[in-house]
Coordinates of C-alpha atoms in Angstrom, one line a residue:
Chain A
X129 CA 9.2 11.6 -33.1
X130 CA 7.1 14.1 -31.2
X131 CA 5.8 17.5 -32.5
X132 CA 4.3 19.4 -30.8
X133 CA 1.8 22.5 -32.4
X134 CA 0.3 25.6 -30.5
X135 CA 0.0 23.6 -27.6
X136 CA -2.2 25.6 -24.8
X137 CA -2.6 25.1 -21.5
X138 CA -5.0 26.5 -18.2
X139 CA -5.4 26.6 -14.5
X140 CA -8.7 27.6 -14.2
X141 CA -8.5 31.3 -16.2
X142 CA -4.9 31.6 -15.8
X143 CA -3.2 30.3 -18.9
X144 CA 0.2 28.6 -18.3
X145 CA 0.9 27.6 -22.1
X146 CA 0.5 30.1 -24.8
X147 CA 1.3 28.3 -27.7
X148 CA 3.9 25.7 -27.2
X149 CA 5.7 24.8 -30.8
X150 CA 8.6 21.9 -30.8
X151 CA 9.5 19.0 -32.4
X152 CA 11.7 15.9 -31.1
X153 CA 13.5 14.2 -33.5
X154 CA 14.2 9.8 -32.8
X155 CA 16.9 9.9 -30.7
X156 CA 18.0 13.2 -29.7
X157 CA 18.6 15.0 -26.2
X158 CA 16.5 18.1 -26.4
X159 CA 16.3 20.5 -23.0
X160 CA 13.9 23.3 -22.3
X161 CA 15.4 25.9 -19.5
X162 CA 13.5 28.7 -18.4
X163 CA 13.2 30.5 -15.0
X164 CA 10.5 29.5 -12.2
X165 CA 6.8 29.4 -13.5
X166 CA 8.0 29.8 -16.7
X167 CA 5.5 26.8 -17.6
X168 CA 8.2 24.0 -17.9
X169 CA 6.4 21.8 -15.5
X170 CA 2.6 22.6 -17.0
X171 CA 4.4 21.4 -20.5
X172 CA 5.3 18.7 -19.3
X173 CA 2.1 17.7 -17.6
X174 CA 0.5 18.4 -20.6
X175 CA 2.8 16.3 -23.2
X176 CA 2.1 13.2 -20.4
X177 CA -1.7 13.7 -19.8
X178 CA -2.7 14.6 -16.4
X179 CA -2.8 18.0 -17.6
X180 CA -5.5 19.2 -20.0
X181 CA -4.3 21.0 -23.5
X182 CA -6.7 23.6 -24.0
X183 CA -6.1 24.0 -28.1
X184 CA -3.1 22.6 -29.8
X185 CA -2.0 19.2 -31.0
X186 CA 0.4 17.1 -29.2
X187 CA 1.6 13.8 -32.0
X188 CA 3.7 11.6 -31.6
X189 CA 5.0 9.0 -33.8
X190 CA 2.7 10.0 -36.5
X191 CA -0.7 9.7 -34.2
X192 CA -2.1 12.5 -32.8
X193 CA -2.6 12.0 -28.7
X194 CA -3.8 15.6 -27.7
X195 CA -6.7 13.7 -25.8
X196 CA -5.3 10.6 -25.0
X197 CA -5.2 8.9 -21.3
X198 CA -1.9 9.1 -19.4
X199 CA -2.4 5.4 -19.5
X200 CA -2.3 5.3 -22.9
X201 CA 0.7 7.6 -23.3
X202 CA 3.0 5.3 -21.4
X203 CA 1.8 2.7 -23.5
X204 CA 2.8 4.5 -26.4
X205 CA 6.1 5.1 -24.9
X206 CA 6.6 8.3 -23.4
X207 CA 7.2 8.3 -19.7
X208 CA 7.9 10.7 -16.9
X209 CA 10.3 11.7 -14.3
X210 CA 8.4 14.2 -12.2
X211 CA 9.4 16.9 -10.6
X212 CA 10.3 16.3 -6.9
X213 CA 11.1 12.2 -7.5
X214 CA 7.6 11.6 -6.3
X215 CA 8.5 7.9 -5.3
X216 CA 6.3 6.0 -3.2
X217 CA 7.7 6.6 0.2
X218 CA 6.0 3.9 2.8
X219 CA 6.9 1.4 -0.9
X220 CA 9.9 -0.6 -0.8
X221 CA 12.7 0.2 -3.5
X222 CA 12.5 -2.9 -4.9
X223 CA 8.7 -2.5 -5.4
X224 CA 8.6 1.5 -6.6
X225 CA 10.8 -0.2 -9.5
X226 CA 8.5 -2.6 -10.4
X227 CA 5.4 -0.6 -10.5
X228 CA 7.2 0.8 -13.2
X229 CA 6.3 -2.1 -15.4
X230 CA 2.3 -1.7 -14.8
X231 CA 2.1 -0.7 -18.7
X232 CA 5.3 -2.2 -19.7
X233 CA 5.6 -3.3 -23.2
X234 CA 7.9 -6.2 -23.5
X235 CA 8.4 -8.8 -20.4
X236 CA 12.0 -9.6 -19.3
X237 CA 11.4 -7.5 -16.1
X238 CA 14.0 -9.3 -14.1
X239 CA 17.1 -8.5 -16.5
X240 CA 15.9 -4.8 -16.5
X241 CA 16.1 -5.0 -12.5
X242 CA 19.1 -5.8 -12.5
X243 CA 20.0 -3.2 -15.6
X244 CA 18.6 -0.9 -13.5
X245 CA 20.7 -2.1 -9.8
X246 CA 23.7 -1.9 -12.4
X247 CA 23.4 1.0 -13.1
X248 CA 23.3 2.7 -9.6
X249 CA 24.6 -0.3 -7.4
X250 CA 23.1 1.7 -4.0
X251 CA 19.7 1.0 -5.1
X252 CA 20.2 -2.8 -5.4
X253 CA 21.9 -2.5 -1.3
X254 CA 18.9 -0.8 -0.2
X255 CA 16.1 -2.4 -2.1
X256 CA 14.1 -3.8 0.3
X257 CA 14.3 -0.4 2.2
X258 CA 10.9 2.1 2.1
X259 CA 11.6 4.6 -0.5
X260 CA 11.5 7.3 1.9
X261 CA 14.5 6.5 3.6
X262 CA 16.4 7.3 0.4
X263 CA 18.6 10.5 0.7
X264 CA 17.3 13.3 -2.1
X265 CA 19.8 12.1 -4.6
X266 CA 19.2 8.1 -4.4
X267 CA 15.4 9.0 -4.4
X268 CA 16.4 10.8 -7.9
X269 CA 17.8 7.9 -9.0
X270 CA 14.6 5.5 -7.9
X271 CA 12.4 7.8 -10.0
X272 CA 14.5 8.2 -13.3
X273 CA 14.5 3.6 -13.3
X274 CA 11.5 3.2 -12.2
X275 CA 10.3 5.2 -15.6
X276 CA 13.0 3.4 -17.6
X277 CA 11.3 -0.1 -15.6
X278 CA 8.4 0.9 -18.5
X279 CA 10.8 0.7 -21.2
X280 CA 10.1 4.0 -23.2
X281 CA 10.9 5.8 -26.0
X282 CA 10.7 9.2 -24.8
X283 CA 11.7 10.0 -21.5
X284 CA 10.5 13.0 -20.0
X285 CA 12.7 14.3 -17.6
X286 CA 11.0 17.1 -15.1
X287 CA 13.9 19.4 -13.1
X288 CA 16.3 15.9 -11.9
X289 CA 19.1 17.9 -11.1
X290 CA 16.9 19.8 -8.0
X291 CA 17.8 20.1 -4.8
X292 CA 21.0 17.6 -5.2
X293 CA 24.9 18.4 -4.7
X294 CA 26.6 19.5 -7.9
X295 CA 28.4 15.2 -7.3
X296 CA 25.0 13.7 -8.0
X297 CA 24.0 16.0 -10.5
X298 CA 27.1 14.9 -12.5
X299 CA 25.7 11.4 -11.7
X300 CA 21.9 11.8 -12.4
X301 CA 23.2 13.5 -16.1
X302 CA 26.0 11.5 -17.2
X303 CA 23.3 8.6 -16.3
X304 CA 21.0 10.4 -19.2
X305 CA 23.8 10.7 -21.5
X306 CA 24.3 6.8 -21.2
X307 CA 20.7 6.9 -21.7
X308 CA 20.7 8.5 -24.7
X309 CA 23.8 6.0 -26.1
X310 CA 21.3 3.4 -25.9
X311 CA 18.6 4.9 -28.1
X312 CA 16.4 6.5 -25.7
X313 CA 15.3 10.2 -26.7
X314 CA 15.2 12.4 -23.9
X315 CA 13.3 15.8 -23.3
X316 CA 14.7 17.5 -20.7
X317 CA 13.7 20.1 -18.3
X318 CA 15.6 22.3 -16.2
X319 CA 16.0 25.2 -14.1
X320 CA 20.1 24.5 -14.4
X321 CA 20.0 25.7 -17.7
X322 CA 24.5 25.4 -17.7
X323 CA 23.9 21.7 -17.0
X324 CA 21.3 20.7 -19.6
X325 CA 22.4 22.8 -22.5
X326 CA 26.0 21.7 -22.2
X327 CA 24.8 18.0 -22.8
X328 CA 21.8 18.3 -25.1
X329 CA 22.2 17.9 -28.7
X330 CA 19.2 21.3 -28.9
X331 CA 17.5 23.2 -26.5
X332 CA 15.0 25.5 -26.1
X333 CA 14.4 28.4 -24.0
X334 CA 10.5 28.7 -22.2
X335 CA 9.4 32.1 -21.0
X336 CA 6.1 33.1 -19.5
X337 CA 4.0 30.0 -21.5
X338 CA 5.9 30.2 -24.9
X339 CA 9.2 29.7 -26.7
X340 CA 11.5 32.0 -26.9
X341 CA 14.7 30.9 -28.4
X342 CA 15.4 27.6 -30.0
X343 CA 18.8 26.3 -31.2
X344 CA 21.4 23.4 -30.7
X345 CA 22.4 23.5 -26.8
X346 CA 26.1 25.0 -27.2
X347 CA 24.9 27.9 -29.1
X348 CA 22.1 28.6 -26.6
X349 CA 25.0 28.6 -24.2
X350 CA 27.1 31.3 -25.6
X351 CA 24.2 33.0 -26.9
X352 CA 23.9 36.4 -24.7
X353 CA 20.3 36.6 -23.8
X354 CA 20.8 33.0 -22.8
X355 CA 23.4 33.7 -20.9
X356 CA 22.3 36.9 -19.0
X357 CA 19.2 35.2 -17.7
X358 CA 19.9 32.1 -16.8
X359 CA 23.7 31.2 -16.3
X360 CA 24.4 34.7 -14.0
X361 CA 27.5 35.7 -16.8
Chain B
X37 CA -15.2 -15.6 34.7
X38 CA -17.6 -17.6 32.1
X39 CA -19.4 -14.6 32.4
X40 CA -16.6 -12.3 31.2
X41 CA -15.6 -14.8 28.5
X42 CA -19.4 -14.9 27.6
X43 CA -19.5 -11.0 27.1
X44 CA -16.1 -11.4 25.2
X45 CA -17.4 -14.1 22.2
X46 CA -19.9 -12.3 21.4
X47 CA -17.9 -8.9 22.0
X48 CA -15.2 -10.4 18.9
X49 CA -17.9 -11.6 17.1
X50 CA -19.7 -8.4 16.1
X51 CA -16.4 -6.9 16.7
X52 CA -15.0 -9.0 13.9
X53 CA -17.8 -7.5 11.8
X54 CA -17.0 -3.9 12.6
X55 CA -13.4 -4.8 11.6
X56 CA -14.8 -5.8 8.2
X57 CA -16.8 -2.5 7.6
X58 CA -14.1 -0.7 9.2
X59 CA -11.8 -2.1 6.5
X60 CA -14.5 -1.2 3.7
X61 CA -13.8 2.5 5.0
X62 CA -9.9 1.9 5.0
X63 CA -9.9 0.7 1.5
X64 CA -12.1 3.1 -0.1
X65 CA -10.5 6.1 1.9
X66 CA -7.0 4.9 1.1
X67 CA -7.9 5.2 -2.7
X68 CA -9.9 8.2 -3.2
X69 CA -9.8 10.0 0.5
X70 CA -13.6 10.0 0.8
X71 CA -14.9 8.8 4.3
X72 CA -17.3 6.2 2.3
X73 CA -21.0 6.9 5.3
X74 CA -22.7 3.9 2.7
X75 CA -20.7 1.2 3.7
X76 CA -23.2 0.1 6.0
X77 CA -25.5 -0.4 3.5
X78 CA -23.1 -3.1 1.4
X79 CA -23.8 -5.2 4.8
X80 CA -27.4 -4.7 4.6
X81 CA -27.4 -5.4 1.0
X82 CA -25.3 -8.5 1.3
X83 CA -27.6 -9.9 4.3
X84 CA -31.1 -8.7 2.4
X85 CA -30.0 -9.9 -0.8
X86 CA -29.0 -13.4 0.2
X87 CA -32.6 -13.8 2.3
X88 CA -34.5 -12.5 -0.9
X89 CA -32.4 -14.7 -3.2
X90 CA -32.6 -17.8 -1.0
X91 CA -36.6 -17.3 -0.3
X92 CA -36.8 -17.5 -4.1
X93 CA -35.4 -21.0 -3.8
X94 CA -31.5 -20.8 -4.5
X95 CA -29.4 -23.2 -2.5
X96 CA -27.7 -20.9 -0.1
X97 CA -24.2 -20.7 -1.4
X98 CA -25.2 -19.2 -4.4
X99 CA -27.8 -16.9 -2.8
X100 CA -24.6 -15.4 -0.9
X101 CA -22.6 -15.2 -4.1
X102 CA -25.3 -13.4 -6.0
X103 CA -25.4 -11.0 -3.0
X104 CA -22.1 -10.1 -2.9
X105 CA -22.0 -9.5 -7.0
X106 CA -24.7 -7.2 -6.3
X107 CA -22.8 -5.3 -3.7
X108 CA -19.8 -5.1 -5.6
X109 CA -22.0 -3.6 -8.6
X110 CA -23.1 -1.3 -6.0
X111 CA -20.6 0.0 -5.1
X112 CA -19.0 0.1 -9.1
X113 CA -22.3 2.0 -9.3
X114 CA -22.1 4.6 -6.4
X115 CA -18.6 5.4 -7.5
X116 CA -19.5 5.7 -10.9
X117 CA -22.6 7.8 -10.1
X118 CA -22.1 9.9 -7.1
X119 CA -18.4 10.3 -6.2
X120 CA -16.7 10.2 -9.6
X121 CA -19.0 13.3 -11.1
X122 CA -18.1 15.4 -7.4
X123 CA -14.2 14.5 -8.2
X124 CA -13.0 18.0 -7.2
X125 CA -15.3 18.7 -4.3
X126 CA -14.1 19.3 -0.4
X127 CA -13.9 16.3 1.8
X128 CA -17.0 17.8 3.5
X129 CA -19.1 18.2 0.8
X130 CA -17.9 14.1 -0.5
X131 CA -18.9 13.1 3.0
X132 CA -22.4 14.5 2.8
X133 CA -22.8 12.9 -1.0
X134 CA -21.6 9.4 0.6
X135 CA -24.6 10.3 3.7
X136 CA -27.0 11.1 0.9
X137 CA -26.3 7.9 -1.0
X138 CA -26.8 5.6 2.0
X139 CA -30.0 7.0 2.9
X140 CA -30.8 6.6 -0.9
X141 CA -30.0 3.0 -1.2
X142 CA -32.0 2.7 2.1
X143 CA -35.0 3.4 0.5
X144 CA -34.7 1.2 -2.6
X145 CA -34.4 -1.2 0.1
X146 CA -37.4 -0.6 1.6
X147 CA -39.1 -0.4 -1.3
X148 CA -37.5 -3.8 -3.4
X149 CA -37.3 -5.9 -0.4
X150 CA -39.7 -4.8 2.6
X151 CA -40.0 -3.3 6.2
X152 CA -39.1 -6.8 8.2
X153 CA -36.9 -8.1 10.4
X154 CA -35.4 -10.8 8.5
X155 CA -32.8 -14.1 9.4
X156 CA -30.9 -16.6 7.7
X157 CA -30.3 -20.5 8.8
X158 CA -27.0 -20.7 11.0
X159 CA -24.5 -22.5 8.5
X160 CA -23.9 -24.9 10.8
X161 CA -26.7 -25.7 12.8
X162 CA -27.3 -24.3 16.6
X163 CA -25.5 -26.2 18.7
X164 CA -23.1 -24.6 21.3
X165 CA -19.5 -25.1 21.3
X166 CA -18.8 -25.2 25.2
X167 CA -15.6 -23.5 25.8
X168 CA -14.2 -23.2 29.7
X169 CA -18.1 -22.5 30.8
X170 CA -18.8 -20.3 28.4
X171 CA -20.9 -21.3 24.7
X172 CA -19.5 -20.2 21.1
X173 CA -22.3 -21.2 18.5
X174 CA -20.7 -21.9 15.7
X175 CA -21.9 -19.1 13.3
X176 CA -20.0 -17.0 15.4
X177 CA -16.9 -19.4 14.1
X178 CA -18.0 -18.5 10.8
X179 CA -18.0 -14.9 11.4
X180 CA -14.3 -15.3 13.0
X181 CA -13.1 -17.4 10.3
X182 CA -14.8 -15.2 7.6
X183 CA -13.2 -11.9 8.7
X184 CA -9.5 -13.8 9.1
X185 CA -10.0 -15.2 5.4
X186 CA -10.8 -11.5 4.1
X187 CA -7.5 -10.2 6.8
X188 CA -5.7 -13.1 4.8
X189 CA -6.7 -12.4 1.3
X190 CA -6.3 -8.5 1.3
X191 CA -2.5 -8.9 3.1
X192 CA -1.6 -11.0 -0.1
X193 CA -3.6 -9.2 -2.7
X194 CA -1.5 -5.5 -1.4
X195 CA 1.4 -6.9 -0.5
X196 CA 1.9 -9.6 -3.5
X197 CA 0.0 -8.8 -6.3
X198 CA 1.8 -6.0 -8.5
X199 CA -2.3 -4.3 -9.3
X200 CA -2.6 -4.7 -5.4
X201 CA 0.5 -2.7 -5.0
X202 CA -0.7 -0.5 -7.5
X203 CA -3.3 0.5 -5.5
X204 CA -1.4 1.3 -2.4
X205 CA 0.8 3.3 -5.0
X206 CA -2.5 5.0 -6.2
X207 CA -3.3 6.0 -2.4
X208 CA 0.3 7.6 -1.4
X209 CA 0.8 9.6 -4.5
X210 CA -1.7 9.2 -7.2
X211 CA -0.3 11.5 -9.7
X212 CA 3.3 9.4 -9.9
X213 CA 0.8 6.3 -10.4
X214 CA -0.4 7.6 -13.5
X215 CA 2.7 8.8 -14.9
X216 CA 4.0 5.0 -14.3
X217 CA 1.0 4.3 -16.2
X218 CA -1.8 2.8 -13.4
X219 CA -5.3 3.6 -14.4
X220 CA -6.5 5.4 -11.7
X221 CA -10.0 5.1 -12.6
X222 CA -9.8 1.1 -12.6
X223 CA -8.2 1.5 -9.5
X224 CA -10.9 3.5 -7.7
X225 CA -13.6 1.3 -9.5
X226 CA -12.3 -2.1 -7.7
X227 CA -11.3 -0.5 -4.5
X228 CA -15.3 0.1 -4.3
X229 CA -16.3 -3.4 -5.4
X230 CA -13.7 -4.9 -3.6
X231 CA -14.9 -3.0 0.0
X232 CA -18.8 -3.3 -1.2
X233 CA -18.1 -7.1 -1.0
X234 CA -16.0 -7.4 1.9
X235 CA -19.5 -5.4 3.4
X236 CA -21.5 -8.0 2.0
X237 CA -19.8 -10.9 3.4
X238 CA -20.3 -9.1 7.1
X239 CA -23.5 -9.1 6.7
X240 CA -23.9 -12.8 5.3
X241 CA -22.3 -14.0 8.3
X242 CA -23.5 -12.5 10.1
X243 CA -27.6 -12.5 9.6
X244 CA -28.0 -16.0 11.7
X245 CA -26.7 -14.0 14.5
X246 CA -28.2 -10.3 14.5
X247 CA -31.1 -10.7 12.0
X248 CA -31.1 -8.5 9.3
X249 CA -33.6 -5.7 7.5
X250 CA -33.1 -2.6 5.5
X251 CA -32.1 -0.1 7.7
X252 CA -29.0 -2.1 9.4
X253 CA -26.4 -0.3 7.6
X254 CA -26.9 3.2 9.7
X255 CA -25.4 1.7 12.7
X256 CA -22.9 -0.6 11.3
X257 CA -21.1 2.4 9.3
X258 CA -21.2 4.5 12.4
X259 CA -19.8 1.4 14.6
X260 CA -17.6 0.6 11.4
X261 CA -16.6 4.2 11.8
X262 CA -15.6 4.5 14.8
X263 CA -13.6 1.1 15.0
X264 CA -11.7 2.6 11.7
X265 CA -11.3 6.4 13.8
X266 CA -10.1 4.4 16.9
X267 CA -7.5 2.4 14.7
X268 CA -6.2 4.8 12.9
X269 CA -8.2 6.2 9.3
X270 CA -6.5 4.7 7.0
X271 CA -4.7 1.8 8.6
X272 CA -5.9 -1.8 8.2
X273 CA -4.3 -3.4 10.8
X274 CA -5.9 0.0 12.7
X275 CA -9.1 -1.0 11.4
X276 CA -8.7 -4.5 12.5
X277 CA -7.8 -3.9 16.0
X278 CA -10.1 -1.1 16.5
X279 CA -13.3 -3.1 15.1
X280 CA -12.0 -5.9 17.8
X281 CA -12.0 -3.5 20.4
X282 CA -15.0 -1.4 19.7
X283 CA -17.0 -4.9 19.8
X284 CA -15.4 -5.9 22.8
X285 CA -16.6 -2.7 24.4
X286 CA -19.8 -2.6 23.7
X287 CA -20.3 -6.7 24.6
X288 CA -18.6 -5.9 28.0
X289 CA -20.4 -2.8 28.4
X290 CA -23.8 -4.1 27.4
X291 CA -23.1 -7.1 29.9
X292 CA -21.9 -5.1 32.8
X293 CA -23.8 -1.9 32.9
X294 CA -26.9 -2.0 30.7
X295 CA -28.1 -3.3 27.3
X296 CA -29.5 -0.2 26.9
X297 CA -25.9 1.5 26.7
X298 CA -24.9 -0.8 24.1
X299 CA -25.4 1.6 20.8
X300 CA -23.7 4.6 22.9
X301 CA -20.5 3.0 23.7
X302 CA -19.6 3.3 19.8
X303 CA -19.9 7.0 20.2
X304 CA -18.2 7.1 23.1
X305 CA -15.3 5.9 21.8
X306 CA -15.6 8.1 18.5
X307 CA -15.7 11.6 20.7
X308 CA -12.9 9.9 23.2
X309 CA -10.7 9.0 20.3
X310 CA -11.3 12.7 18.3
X311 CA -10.6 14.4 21.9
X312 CA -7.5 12.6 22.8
X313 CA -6.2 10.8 19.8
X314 CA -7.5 12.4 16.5
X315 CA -4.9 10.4 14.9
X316 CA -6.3 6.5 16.2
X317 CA -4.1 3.8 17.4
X318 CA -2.3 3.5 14.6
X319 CA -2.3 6.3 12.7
X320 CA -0.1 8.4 10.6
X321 CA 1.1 11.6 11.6
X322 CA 0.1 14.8 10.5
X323 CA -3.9 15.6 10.6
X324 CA -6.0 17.1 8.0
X325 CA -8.7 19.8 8.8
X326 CA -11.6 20.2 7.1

């Protein structure tokens, strides 16, 4: 579904990406762990748009959209839960959801509202509240539906687990799993490398701008390199 | 006491006017975060272009409509032209580009339209509306009504219109807009027509009243200004109640002390408002510096 070929990446003269190679296949939960600054963040800036690639080729679905618009992107189908939630805070709940539909393809908004409110009932109690009075962990859950509110194909998940008790990050991940049940690939990103390896079907391991290792997520987990920098064993 | 509610029509009429350009400023800062110093020029160019139109023998309405298209293209222009190709430069150096515009468009004006004082008909003839002693014409019940229309509108297009709240999204976190999808670019491209023409209605309505020629527009951005500064930067209901009270203050001021201190209380109330409440009336917390 999305392949991704010597994909490069710069802040000014300091390159982030150094030639990013990966492929998602239809369906699949894929996560990419690696440390702080390892470029997770810039990668997935870059697969969404609002980042420049500097040389590389981004396709997905057949079509290559290197130098497409972010616009376009979640058009096609690939949207983003960034890092931090990044929900509208002055917005009401009800209202950061559906903003989500702006590019929507397909039109029964009101079922996925309530799809969404069933799936994490606190949002429907406080919908009429301003986002920013949501604790860290509702605020997560706000920012993963209000992508889903654009119905994609590939969700990009930046880091969901940050800054929440280990309870809601149980929550926020068996939420993804569901996800994927229903057909929805997901890429995603993580500093909790223990968390997103033990549910993804692969994962990948980011170091310093490129890949380093690359293997289904259990393996990753027992693998010793793996395990030395980044799960503390 | 007619006196004072003499000095207080014509205080909210021009104030209702300064609420309008100070709205143009909220709308265009809440999208992109540049202090927009043209704005006063969409007023001129709504009240010069509606003279020009109408002397070349368009019924009125129309005349005014044409005007305000050409605002709104304006503005599409300068956005286009000048502040989208300076993207990534300081608020400081945006504010000087929006200065060098103004005085730009100044001198087109001078040179397409010409160096006179110029009016438009009252909309609804001349005769005063006695109220309690004091006399309302009733273009300043046009002005009134106008600015509460454009109050009305704007609530419903940001609060109930999903590309109206797309907007507001834009303005608190513009990089979460685009990964919902929002075209950030469209949205910066109608926030600029949409303030251009709320300019160009101001100075429509008011034309019959304060005469119009090409070099209005300096003082109404810096009156505009300040009521937007005393409100709150950013706020609309801030730019509302401060354009209210900045023409209040200068109608009571003008009336009570001197005509001739009638351009300083604007500034005034700018340097009272940055020493004691840098923030406005309304304002949100936490201050940038620049």
């Amino acid at each position: 579904m999305l392949e991704v070929e010597g994909l490069t990446s710069h802040y000014g003269r300091i390159q982030a990406l150094k030639g990013i190679d990966l492929e998602i296949a239809e369906g699949e939960l894929v996560a990419l762990v690696g440390g702080n600054g390892a470029g997770k963040t810039t990668l997935l800036r870059t697969l969404s748009g609002v980042q420049p690639a500097s040389a590389g080729r981004i396709i997905f679905r057949g079509r290559d959209i290197t130098r497409s618009s972010p616009v376009a992107r979640v058009g096609q189908g690939i949207c983003q839960v960034p890092e931090g939630r990044q929900v509208w805070g002055p917005i009401s709940v009800e209202d950061n959801l559906r903003l989500g539909t702006v590019k929507r393809r397909g039109s029964d908004v009101a079922a996925d509202l309530e799809r969404m409110y069933a799936m994490f009932p606190v949002l429907k109690e406080k919908r009429a509240q301003a986002a920013g009075t949501l604790s860290g962990g509702q605020q997560q859950m706000l920012a993963l539906c209000r992508a889903l509110m654009a119905n994609p194909d590939l969700l990009l998940l930046d880091e969901p687990s940050m800054g929440l008790a280990p309870l809601l990050v149980d929550q926020i991940l068996e939420a993804v799993l569901a996800l994927k049940a229903q057909g929805v690939t997901v890429f995603l990103v993580e500093q909790n490398a223990f968390a997103a390896l033990k549910i993804a079907d692969r994962g990948y391991v980011i170091e310093t701008g490129k890949i380093v290792l690359c293997d289904r997520g259990q393996t990753l987990l027992d693998n010793d390199r793996v395990k030395e920098a980044y799960l503390g064993i | 006491m007619s006196e004072f509610l003499q000095f207080a029509f014509s205080g909210i009429t021009v104030g209702a006017v300064y609420a309008m350009v100070a709205l143009g400023f909220t709308i265009i800062y809440n999208a992109s975060d540049v202090v927009n110093f043209a704005q006063g020029e969409f007023v001129m160019l709504g009240g010069m272009s509606t003279v020009f139109l109408a002397a070349f023998g368009l019924p009125l309405p129309l005349a005014a409509l044409l005007a305000i298209l050409i605002a709104a293209l304006t503005g599409v222009a300068l956005n286009k032209l000048v502040i989208e190709p300076a993207r990534d430069a300081s608020v400081v150096t945006l504010i000087i580009i929006t200065i060098g515009a103004s005085i730009f468009l100044r001198g087109i004006a001078q040179v397409i339209f010409d160096k006179q004082f110029h009016r438009l008909p009252s909309f609804s003839g001349d005769d005063p509306i006695a109220v309690l002693g004091a006399s309302l014409t009733p273009q300043s019940l046009w002005v009134l009504g106008g600015a509460a229309v454009i109050v009305v509108l704007l609530y419903v297009f940001f609060n109930r219109t999903l590309f109206g709240k797309s907007i507001l999204a834009t303005s608190h976190n513009r990089l979460a807009a685009q990964l919902v999808g929002v075209n950030v670019r469209f949205v910066l491209m109608i926030s600029f027509a949409l303030s251009a023409a709320i300019g160009a209605v101001a100075g429509i309505l008011v034309t019959p009243i304060t005469l119009t020629s090409y070099d209005v527009g300096t003082m109404l951005a810096l009156k505009g200004f300040a009521a937007a500064m005393l409100g709150g930067m950013g706020n609309p209901i801030g730019a509302v109640v401060g354009g209210l009270l900045v023409g209040l203050a200068e109608a009571l001021g003008a009336g009570y002390l001197s005509s001739e201190y009638k351009d300083a209380v604007a500034f005034v109330i700018i340097l009272a408002v940055l020493f004691f409440l840098p923030r406005g009336l309304f304002g949100k917390t936490g201050t940038e510096r620049v």
